[in-house]
C-alpha positions as a LaTeX table, in Angstrom:
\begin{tabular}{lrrr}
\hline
Residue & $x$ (\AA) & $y$ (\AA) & $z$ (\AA) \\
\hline
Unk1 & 2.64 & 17.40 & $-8.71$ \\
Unk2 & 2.44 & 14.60 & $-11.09$ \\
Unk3 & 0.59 & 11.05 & $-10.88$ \\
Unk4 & 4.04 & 9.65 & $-10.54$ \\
Unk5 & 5.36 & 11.97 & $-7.73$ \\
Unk6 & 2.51 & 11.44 & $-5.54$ \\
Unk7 & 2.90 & 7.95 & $-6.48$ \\
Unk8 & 6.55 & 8.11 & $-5.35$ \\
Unk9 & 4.86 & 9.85 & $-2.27$ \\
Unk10 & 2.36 & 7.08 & $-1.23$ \\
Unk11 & 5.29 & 4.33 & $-1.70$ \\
Unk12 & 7.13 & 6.24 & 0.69 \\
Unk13 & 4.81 & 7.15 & 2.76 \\
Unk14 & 4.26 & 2.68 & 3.51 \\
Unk15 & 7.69 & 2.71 & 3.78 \\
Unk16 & 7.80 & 5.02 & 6.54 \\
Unk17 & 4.72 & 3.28 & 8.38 \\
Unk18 & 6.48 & 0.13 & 7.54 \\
Unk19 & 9.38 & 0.58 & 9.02 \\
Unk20 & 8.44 & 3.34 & 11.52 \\
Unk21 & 11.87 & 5.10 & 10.33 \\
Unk22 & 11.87 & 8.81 & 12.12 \\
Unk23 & 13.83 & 10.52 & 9.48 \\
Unk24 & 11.78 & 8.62 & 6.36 \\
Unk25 & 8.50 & 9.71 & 8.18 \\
Unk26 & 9.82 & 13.16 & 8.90 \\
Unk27 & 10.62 & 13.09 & 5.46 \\
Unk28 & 7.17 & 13.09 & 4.05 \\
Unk29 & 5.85 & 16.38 & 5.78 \\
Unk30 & 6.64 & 20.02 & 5.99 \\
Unk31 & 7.53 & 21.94 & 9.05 \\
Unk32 & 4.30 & 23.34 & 9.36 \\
Unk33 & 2.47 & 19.98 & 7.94 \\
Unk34 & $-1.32$ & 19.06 & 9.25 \\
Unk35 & $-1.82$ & 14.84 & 9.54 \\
Unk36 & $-5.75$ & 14.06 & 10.73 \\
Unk37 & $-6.36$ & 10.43 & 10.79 \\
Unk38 & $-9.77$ & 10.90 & 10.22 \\
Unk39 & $-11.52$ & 13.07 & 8.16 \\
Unk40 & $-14.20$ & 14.75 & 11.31 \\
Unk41 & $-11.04$ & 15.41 & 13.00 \\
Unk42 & $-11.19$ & 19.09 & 14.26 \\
Unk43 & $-9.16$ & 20.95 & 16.71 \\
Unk44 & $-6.90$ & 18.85 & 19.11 \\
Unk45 & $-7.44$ & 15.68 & 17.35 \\
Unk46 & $-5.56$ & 17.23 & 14.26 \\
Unk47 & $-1.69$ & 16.63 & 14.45 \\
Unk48 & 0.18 & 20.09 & 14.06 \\
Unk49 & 3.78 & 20.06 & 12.66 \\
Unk50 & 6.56 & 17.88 & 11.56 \\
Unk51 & 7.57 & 17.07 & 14.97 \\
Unk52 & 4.37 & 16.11 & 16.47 \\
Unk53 & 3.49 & 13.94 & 13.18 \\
Unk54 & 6.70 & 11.85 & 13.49 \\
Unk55 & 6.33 & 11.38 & 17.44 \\
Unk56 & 2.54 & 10.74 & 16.91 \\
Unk57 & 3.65 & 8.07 & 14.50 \\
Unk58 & 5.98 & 6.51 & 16.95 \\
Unk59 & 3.48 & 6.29 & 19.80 \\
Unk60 & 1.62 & 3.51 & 18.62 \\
Unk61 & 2.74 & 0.97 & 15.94 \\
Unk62 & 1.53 & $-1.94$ & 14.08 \\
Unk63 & 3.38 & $-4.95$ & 14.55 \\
Unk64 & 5.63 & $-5.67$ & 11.65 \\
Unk65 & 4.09 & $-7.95$ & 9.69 \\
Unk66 & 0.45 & $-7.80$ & 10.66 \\
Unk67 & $-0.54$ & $-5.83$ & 7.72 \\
Unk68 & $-0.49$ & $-4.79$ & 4.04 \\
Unk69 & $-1.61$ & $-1.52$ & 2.00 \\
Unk70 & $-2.08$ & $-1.04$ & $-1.33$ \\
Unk71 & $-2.95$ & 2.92 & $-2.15$ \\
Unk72 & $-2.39$ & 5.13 & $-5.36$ \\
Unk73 & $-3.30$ & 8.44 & $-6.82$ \\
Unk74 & $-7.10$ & 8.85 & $-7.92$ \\
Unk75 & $-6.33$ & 12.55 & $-8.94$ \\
Unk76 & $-3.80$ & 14.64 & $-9.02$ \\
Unk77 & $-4.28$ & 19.08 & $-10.29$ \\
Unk78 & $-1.50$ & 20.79 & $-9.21$ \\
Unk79 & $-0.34$ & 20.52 & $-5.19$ \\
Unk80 & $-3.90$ & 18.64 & $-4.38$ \\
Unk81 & $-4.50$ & 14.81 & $-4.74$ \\
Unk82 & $-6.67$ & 12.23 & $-4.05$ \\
Unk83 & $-5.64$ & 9.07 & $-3.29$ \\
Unk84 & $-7.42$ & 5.39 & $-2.55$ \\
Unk85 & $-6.52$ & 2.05 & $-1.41$ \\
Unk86 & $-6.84$ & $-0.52$ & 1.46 \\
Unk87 & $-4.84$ & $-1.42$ & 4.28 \\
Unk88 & $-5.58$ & $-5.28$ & 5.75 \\
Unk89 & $-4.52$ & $-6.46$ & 8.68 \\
Unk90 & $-3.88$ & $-10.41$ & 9.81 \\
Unk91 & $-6.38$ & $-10.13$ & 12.75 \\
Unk92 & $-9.24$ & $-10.00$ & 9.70 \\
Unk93 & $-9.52$ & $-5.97$ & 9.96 \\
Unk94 & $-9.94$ & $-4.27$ & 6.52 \\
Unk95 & $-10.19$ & $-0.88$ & 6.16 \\
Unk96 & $-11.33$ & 1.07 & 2.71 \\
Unk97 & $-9.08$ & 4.74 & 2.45 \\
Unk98 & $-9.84$ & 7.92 & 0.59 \\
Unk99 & $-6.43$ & 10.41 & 1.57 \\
Unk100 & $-6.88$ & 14.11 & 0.58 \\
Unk101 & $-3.38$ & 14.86 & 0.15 \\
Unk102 & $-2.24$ & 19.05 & $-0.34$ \\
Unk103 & 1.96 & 19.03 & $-1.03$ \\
Unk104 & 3.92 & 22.44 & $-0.46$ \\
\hline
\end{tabular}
């Protein structure tokens, strides 16, 4: 992976949330793809596959136009990255990001 593909990644990856899309957020995870939303997440909390990702994704969604996210690549060595950024939301919630990010 480059800077600029994982860039490409995170740009898509908003789009997807953006627009809640199932094939553009199917599109950003492998079959066999792990998603935790936070990083203690262990066990049951951690979302297992493609499938489960997308519907998890669908289940509950931000209003369109209640927020805005700003994230890019910290560091990128070979299929690892780091990225950082900030996602702020109308109602006044803020919240500071750090994404460990492992492409196949």
């Amino acid at each position: 992976m480059t800077h600029d593909a994982v860039q490409r990644w995170i740009d898509a990856y908003v789009d997807a949330w953006r627009t809640y899309d199932p094939a553009a957020i199917e599109a950003l995870f492998a079959e066999d793809a792990t998603y935790a939303y936070h990083p203690y997440d262990e066990g049951e909390e951690v979302v297992r596959g493609r499938e489960a990702i997308v519907a998890d994704w669908l289940e509950e969604q931000d209003d369109p136009g209640t927020w805005e996210a700003s994230y890019s690549p910290l560091v990128v060595e070979g299929q690892r990255a780091v990225a950082g950024g900030t996602t702020s939301y109308t109602n006044g919630d803020f919240f500071w990001n750090l994404w460990t990010m492992r492409f196949d």
